[in-house]
Short mmCIF file of C-alpha atoms in Angstrom, two decimals:
data_model
loop_
_atom_site.label_atom_id
_atom_site.label_comp_id
_atom_site.label_asym_id
_atom_site.label_seq_id
_atom_site.Cartn_x
_atom_site.Cartn_y
_atom_site.Cartn_z
CA MET A 207 -204.45 66.32 -128.53
CA ALA A 208 -202.01 67.20 -131.32
CA TYR A 209 -198.75 68.63 -129.99
CA GLU A 210 -195.29 68.83 -131.53
CA THR A 211 -193.03 68.58 -128.46
CA ILE A 212 -195.13 66.61 -125.96
CA LYS A 213 -197.59 63.71 -125.91
CA TYR A 214 -200.92 64.05 -124.13
CA GLU A 215 -202.55 60.73 -123.24
CA VAL A 216 -205.45 60.05 -120.85
CA ALA A 217 -206.18 56.55 -119.59
CA GLU A 218 -208.04 55.47 -116.44
CA GLN A 219 -208.49 59.14 -115.47
CA ILE A 220 -204.71 59.67 -115.45
CA LEU A 221 -203.14 62.13 -117.89
CA THR A 222 -199.60 61.26 -118.92
CA ILE A 223 -197.66 64.17 -120.41
CA THR A 224 -194.54 62.92 -122.15
CA LEU A 225 -191.82 65.39 -123.14
CA ASN A 226 -191.27 64.27 -126.70
CA ARG A 227 -188.08 65.46 -128.34
CA PRO A 228 -186.08 62.27 -127.76
CA ASP A 229 -183.46 63.10 -130.40
CA LYS A 230 -182.64 66.22 -128.31
CA LEU A 231 -182.98 64.49 -124.91
CA ASN A 232 -186.29 66.39 -124.71
CA ALA A 233 -184.53 69.76 -124.52
CA PHE A 234 -186.85 72.60 -123.58
CA ASN A 235 -187.73 75.27 -126.15
CA ALA A 236 -190.40 77.94 -126.62
CA LYS A 237 -192.76 75.49 -128.30
CA MET A 238 -192.52 73.05 -125.39
CA GLN A 239 -193.16 75.92 -123.01
CA SER A 240 -196.40 76.92 -124.70
CA GLU A 241 -197.53 73.31 -125.14
CA LEU A 242 -196.95 72.41 -121.49
CA ILE A 243 -198.96 75.42 -120.35
CA ASP A 244 -201.74 74.48 -122.75
CA ALA A 245 -201.69 70.86 -121.53
CA PHE A 246 -202.14 71.90 -117.91
CA ASP A 247 -204.92 74.29 -118.94
CA ALA A 248 -206.66 71.35 -120.64
CA ALA A 249 -206.12 69.07 -117.64
CA ASP A 250 -207.79 71.50 -115.25
CA LYS A 251 -210.82 71.82 -117.53
CA ASP A 252 -211.27 68.06 -117.99
CA ASP A 253 -213.13 66.38 -115.12
CA ASN A 254 -212.06 63.01 -116.49
CA VAL A 255 -208.46 63.88 -115.58
CA ARG A 256 -207.93 63.13 -111.90
CA ALA A 257 -204.12 63.07 -111.79
CA VAL A 258 -201.18 64.00 -114.02
CA ILE A 259 -197.88 62.18 -114.64
CA VAL A 260 -195.02 63.95 -116.43
CA THR A 261 -192.21 61.87 -117.95
CA GLY A 262 -189.79 61.92 -120.88
CA ALA A 263 -189.54 60.00 -124.14
CA GLY A 264 -186.41 57.96 -124.85
CA ARG A 265 -183.50 57.89 -122.42
CA GLY A 266 -183.84 61.41 -121.00
CA PHE A 267 -186.37 63.34 -118.98
CA CYS A 268 -185.22 66.79 -120.13
CA ALA A 269 -181.68 67.93 -120.89
CA GLY A 270 -182.50 71.53 -120.00
CA ALA A 271 -182.78 74.48 -122.36
CA ASP A 272 -182.17 73.80 -126.04
CA LEU A 273 -178.69 75.26 -126.56
CA SER A 274 -178.75 75.04 -130.37
CA SER A 275 -178.72 78.86 -130.59
CA GLY A 276 -175.22 78.81 -129.14
CA ALA A 277 -173.95 81.90 -127.35
CA ASP A 278 -177.28 83.71 -127.88
CA THR A 279 -179.35 80.98 -126.18
CA PHE A 280 -180.16 83.12 -123.14
CA ASP A 281 -179.86 86.55 -124.79
CA ARG A 282 -183.46 87.79 -125.02
CA ASP A 283 -182.61 90.86 -127.06
CA ALA A 284 -180.77 88.78 -129.64
CA ARG A 285 -183.49 86.12 -129.88
CA ARG A 286 -186.72 88.11 -129.46
CA GLY A 287 -185.74 91.66 -130.30
CA PRO A 288 -184.97 94.47 -127.86
CA VAL A 289 -187.08 94.69 -124.71
CA LYS A 290 -188.60 97.96 -123.56
CA ARG A 291 -186.32 100.57 -122.05
CA PHE A 292 -186.91 103.79 -120.17
CA ALA A 293 -185.77 107.17 -121.49
CA ASP A 294 -182.50 106.87 -119.56
CA GLY A 295 -181.74 103.57 -121.28
CA LYS A 296 -182.42 101.33 -118.30
CA VAL A 297 -184.34 98.10 -118.92
CA ASP A 298 -188.07 98.11 -118.13
CA TYR A 299 -188.15 94.77 -116.30
CA SER A 300 -191.95 94.82 -116.27
CA ASP A 301 -191.91 94.12 -120.01
CA PRO A 302 -193.46 90.63 -120.46
CA GLN A 303 -190.68 89.93 -122.97
CA VAL A 304 -188.28 89.80 -120.03
CA ARG A 305 -190.22 86.99 -118.34
CA ASP A 306 -188.52 83.63 -117.87
CA GLY A 307 -190.27 80.95 -119.92
CA GLY A 308 -189.51 78.15 -117.47
CA GLY A 309 -191.04 80.21 -114.70
CA GLN A 310 -194.25 80.58 -116.66
CA VAL A 311 -194.44 76.77 -116.85
CA THR A 312 -193.80 76.19 -113.15
CA LEU A 313 -196.28 78.89 -112.16
CA ARG A 314 -198.92 77.16 -114.29
CA ILE A 315 -198.14 73.80 -112.69
CA PHE A 316 -198.31 75.48 -109.27
CA LYS A 317 -201.87 76.59 -110.04
CA CYS A 318 -202.96 73.13 -111.23
CA LEU A 319 -206.03 71.61 -109.54
CA LYS A 320 -204.96 67.99 -110.03
CA PRO A 321 -202.12 66.07 -108.31
CA VAL A 322 -198.93 66.08 -110.41
CA ILE A 323 -196.29 63.33 -110.32
CA ALA A 324 -192.90 63.54 -112.04
CA ALA A 325 -191.67 60.16 -113.31
CA VAL A 326 -188.03 60.98 -113.98
CA ASN A 327 -186.72 58.41 -116.43
CA GLY A 328 -183.28 59.84 -117.22
CA PRO A 329 -181.13 62.98 -117.16
CA ALA A 330 -182.95 66.07 -115.84
CA VAL A 331 -180.86 69.23 -115.73
CA GLY A 332 -181.57 72.95 -115.74
CA ILE A 333 -185.22 73.50 -116.57
CA GLY A 334 -185.47 69.73 -116.77
CA VAL A 335 -185.21 69.58 -112.99
CA THR A 336 -186.60 72.99 -112.00
CA MET A 337 -189.90 72.34 -113.83
CA GLN A 338 -190.34 69.33 -111.52
CA LEU A 339 -190.25 71.45 -108.37
CA ALA A 340 -193.84 72.64 -108.79
CA MET A 341 -194.94 69.01 -109.13
CA ASP A 342 -196.16 67.29 -105.97
CA ILE A 343 -194.14 64.08 -105.98
CA ARG A 344 -191.00 63.07 -107.86
CA ILE A 345 -190.18 59.42 -108.49
CA ALA A 346 -186.84 58.64 -110.13
CA SER A 347 -185.55 55.77 -112.20
CA GLU A 348 -182.14 54.43 -111.24
CA ALA A 349 -181.05 55.90 -114.59
CA ALA A 350 -182.07 59.44 -113.62
CA ARG A 351 -179.51 62.18 -113.12
CA PHE A 352 -180.14 65.69 -111.83
CA GLY A 353 -178.28 68.96 -112.15
CA PHE A 354 -178.90 72.57 -111.15
CA VAL A 355 -176.18 73.54 -113.62
CA PHE A 356 -176.77 77.30 -113.82
CA SER A 357 -173.52 78.40 -112.15
CA GLN A 358 -171.58 76.40 -114.73
CA ARG A 359 -173.37 78.22 -117.55
CA GLY A 360 -172.81 81.67 -116.08
CA ILE A 361 -176.54 82.16 -115.45
CA VAL A 362 -178.82 81.90 -112.39
CA PRO A 363 -181.53 79.43 -111.32
CA GLU A 364 -184.86 80.03 -113.03
CA ALA A 365 -188.42 78.66 -113.10
CA ALA A 366 -189.03 80.19 -109.64
CA SER A 367 -186.70 77.51 -108.25
CA SER A 368 -185.26 79.89 -105.64
CA TRP A 369 -188.74 79.72 -104.05
CA PHE A 370 -189.45 76.03 -104.60
CA LEU A 371 -186.12 74.28 -104.06
CA PRO A 372 -185.25 75.45 -100.51
CA ARG A 373 -188.78 74.64 -99.39
CA ILE A 374 -188.43 71.09 -100.70
CA VAL A 375 -184.87 70.17 -99.73
CA GLY A 376 -183.79 72.89 -97.26
CA ILE A 377 -181.58 75.91 -97.86
CA SER A 378 -178.20 74.20 -97.31
CA GLN A 379 -178.86 71.38 -99.75
CA ALA A 380 -180.35 73.77 -102.29
CA LEU A 381 -177.28 76.02 -102.14
CA GLU A 382 -174.81 73.11 -102.33
CA TRP A 383 -176.38 71.82 -105.54
CA CYS A 384 -176.75 75.29 -107.08
CA TYR A 385 -173.31 76.58 -106.10
CA SER A 386 -171.52 73.56 -107.59
CA GLY A 387 -173.77 73.09 -110.61
CA ARG A 388 -172.74 69.44 -110.69
CA VAL A 389 -174.84 66.59 -112.02
CA PHE A 390 -175.67 63.99 -109.37
CA PRO A 391 -177.27 60.51 -109.35
CA ALA A 392 -180.75 59.46 -108.30
CA GLN A 393 -179.62 58.08 -104.95
CA GLU A 394 -178.20 61.47 -103.98
CA ALA A 395 -181.49 63.09 -105.01
CA LEU A 396 -183.25 60.61 -102.72
CA ALA A 397 -180.90 61.31 -99.80
CA GLY A 398 -181.43 65.05 -100.33
CA ARG A 399 -185.25 64.64 -100.40
CA LEU A 400 -185.58 65.91 -103.95
CA VAL A 401 -187.29 62.63 -104.91
CA SER A 402 -189.44 60.37 -102.75
CA LYS A 403 -188.23 57.05 -104.16
CA VAL A 404 -185.87 55.48 -106.68
CA VAL A 405 -187.02 52.45 -108.65
CA ALA A 406 -185.78 50.22 -111.45
CA PRO A 407 -186.35 51.72 -114.93
CA ASP A 408 -189.06 49.20 -115.81
CA ASP A 409 -190.91 49.97 -112.59
CA LEU A 410 -190.98 53.75 -113.00
CA LEU A 411 -194.26 54.33 -114.82
CA PRO A 412 -196.09 51.45 -113.07
CA THR A 413 -195.06 52.96 -109.72
CA ALA A 414 -196.22 56.42 -110.77
CA ARG A 415 -199.51 55.08 -112.13
CA ALA A 416 -200.19 53.07 -108.97
CA LEU A 417 -199.73 56.22 -106.91
CA ALA A 418 -201.94 58.25 -109.26
CA LYS A 419 -204.67 55.58 -109.06
CA GLU A 420 -204.52 55.79 -105.28
CA PHE A 421 -205.14 59.54 -105.53
CA CYS A 422 -208.17 58.92 -107.76
CA ALA A 423 -209.80 55.75 -106.45
CA LYS A 424 -211.73 56.77 -103.34
CA THR A 425 -211.34 60.54 -103.17
CA ALA A 426 -213.50 63.58 -103.90
CA PRO A 427 -212.03 65.59 -106.81
CA VAL A 428 -212.96 68.97 -105.33
CA SER A 429 -211.39 68.03 -101.99
CA VAL A 430 -208.16 66.98 -103.72
CA ALA A 431 -208.06 70.23 -105.71
CA LEU A 432 -208.49 72.27 -102.53
CA ILE A 433 -205.92 70.22 -100.61
CA ARG A 434 -203.31 70.81 -103.31
CA GLN A 435 -203.72 74.58 -103.23
CA MET A 436 -204.03 74.73 -99.43
CA MET A 437 -200.76 72.89 -98.90
CA TRP A 438 -198.72 74.74 -101.53
CA ARG A 439 -199.97 78.22 -100.70
CA MET A 440 -199.61 77.84 -96.95
CA MET A 441 -195.88 77.25 -97.46
CA GLY A 442 -195.56 80.98 -97.93
CA ALA A 443 -197.95 82.06 -95.15
CA ASP A 444 -196.50 84.17 -92.34
CA ASP A 445 -198.70 82.80 -89.54
CA PRO A 446 -200.80 79.66 -88.88
CA MET A 447 -203.84 81.93 -88.57
CA GLU A 448 -203.77 82.17 -92.37
CA ALA A 449 -204.18 78.39 -92.58
CA HIS A 450 -206.92 78.49 -89.94
CA LYS A 451 -208.88 81.02 -92.01
CA VAL A 452 -208.72 78.86 -95.12
CA ASP A 453 -209.37 75.61 -93.22
CA SER A 454 -212.46 77.17 -91.63
CA ARG A 455 -213.85 78.29 -94.98
CA GLY A 456 -213.20 74.84 -96.41
CA ILE A 457 -214.81 72.96 -93.54
CA TYR A 458 -217.86 75.23 -93.67
CA ALA A 459 -218.35 75.21 -97.44
CA ARG A 460 -217.54 71.56 -98.03
CA GLY A 461 -219.43 70.52 -94.89
CA ARG A 462 -222.69 71.59 -96.55
CA SER A 463 -221.89 69.88 -99.88
CA GLU A 464 -223.41 66.74 -101.32
CA ASP A 465 -219.93 65.23 -101.45
CA VAL A 466 -219.51 65.36 -97.68
CA LYS A 467 -222.97 63.92 -97.07
CA GLU A 468 -222.12 61.10 -99.45
CA GLY A 469 -218.71 60.59 -97.85
CA VAL A 470 -220.17 60.19 -94.37
CA VAL A 471 -223.17 58.07 -95.37
CA SER A 472 -221.11 55.75 -97.59
CA PHE A 473 -218.68 55.20 -94.71
CA LEU A 474 -221.51 54.35 -92.31
CA GLU A 475 -223.10 52.07 -94.91
CA LYS A 476 -219.73 50.44 -95.63
CA ARG A 477 -219.92 51.05 -99.39
CA PRO A 478 -217.75 52.98 -101.89
CA ALA A 479 -218.57 56.67 -102.08
CA GLN A 480 -219.91 58.17 -105.30
CA PHE A 481 -218.66 61.74 -105.30
CA LYS A 482 -220.46 63.92 -107.86
CA ASN A 483 -219.04 67.42 -107.34
CA LYS A 484 -216.79 68.51 -110.21
CA VAL A 485 -213.68 70.66 -110.23
CA SER A 486 -214.89 72.40 -113.39
CA SER A 487 -218.15 73.63 -111.84
CA ASP A 488 -218.35 72.99 -108.09
CA MET A 489 -215.40 74.69 -106.43
CA PRO A 490 -216.61 76.58 -103.32
CA ASP A 491 -217.43 80.27 -103.43
CA TYR A 492 -214.39 81.32 -101.38
CA PHE A 493 -212.04 79.83 -104.00
CA PRO A 494 -209.62 81.28 -104.89
CA TRP A 495 -208.91 82.90 -101.53
CA TRP A 496 -205.75 84.63 -102.73
CA THR A 497 -205.15 87.56 -105.05
CA GLU A 498 -203.21 86.54 -108.14
CA ARG A 499 -199.82 88.20 -108.35
CA GLU A 500 -199.03 90.10 -111.52
CA TYR A 501 -195.69 90.21 -113.28
CA LYS A 502 -194.51 93.79 -113.07
#
């Protein structure tokens, strides 16, 4: 697909999305925002895509927001025109123009029906790290650096990271990194459970691809899609009964599917399974089981 700020490449049922503004350390801008959302839309529609890897071109993963606009970088009124206001002059925060662009990307990744792996090849700060939080697994090169630098820019964490980050690393670690705003090395990210492993630079993409292939090789695509949403969405559930409800629907619906019959018979016959159900057309009738939240 033809994009300006990213590369979209599918090989062996693995989509690699490469942030592609290497002269700017892949700094995030409005164009990259729209292209990333479009890329994940395309990935969900393509049954040939079984897993997604996100990495960066050149020596950086993503240097954060493009700051070329200077002091007005984060001033929405200055950059987009005034947002809606009520008669008393107060801001109407339900105006879509107020919405955080990074958050729109992470929410789209959150909804993805394919496993997503971040292969962090270099510096990843601001949105460069918060966009990774909605990805399932983060693997870092020894050259990677991370920074939740918002406090040092006078702004606040974005991209829904106040929801994602404490759930991944715990509240104390999340607050330490966000309070200080310092940039820290890959080994600290590993110790803090932000990444699952740190590898040599030359091993980064091969490691990510090997993991992606493992997700694809012997698994049912519809089952993987359901597992991803079950795990992420149950992180916000208030009682295990909510998980039991969804598990029960899944076991019932999938238990009657051709995929499950094939999975059992192939195991008994000691042969590879040939799963035929597709994410694009064969998700069960109870999916989605949640009501989509609106921005308002």
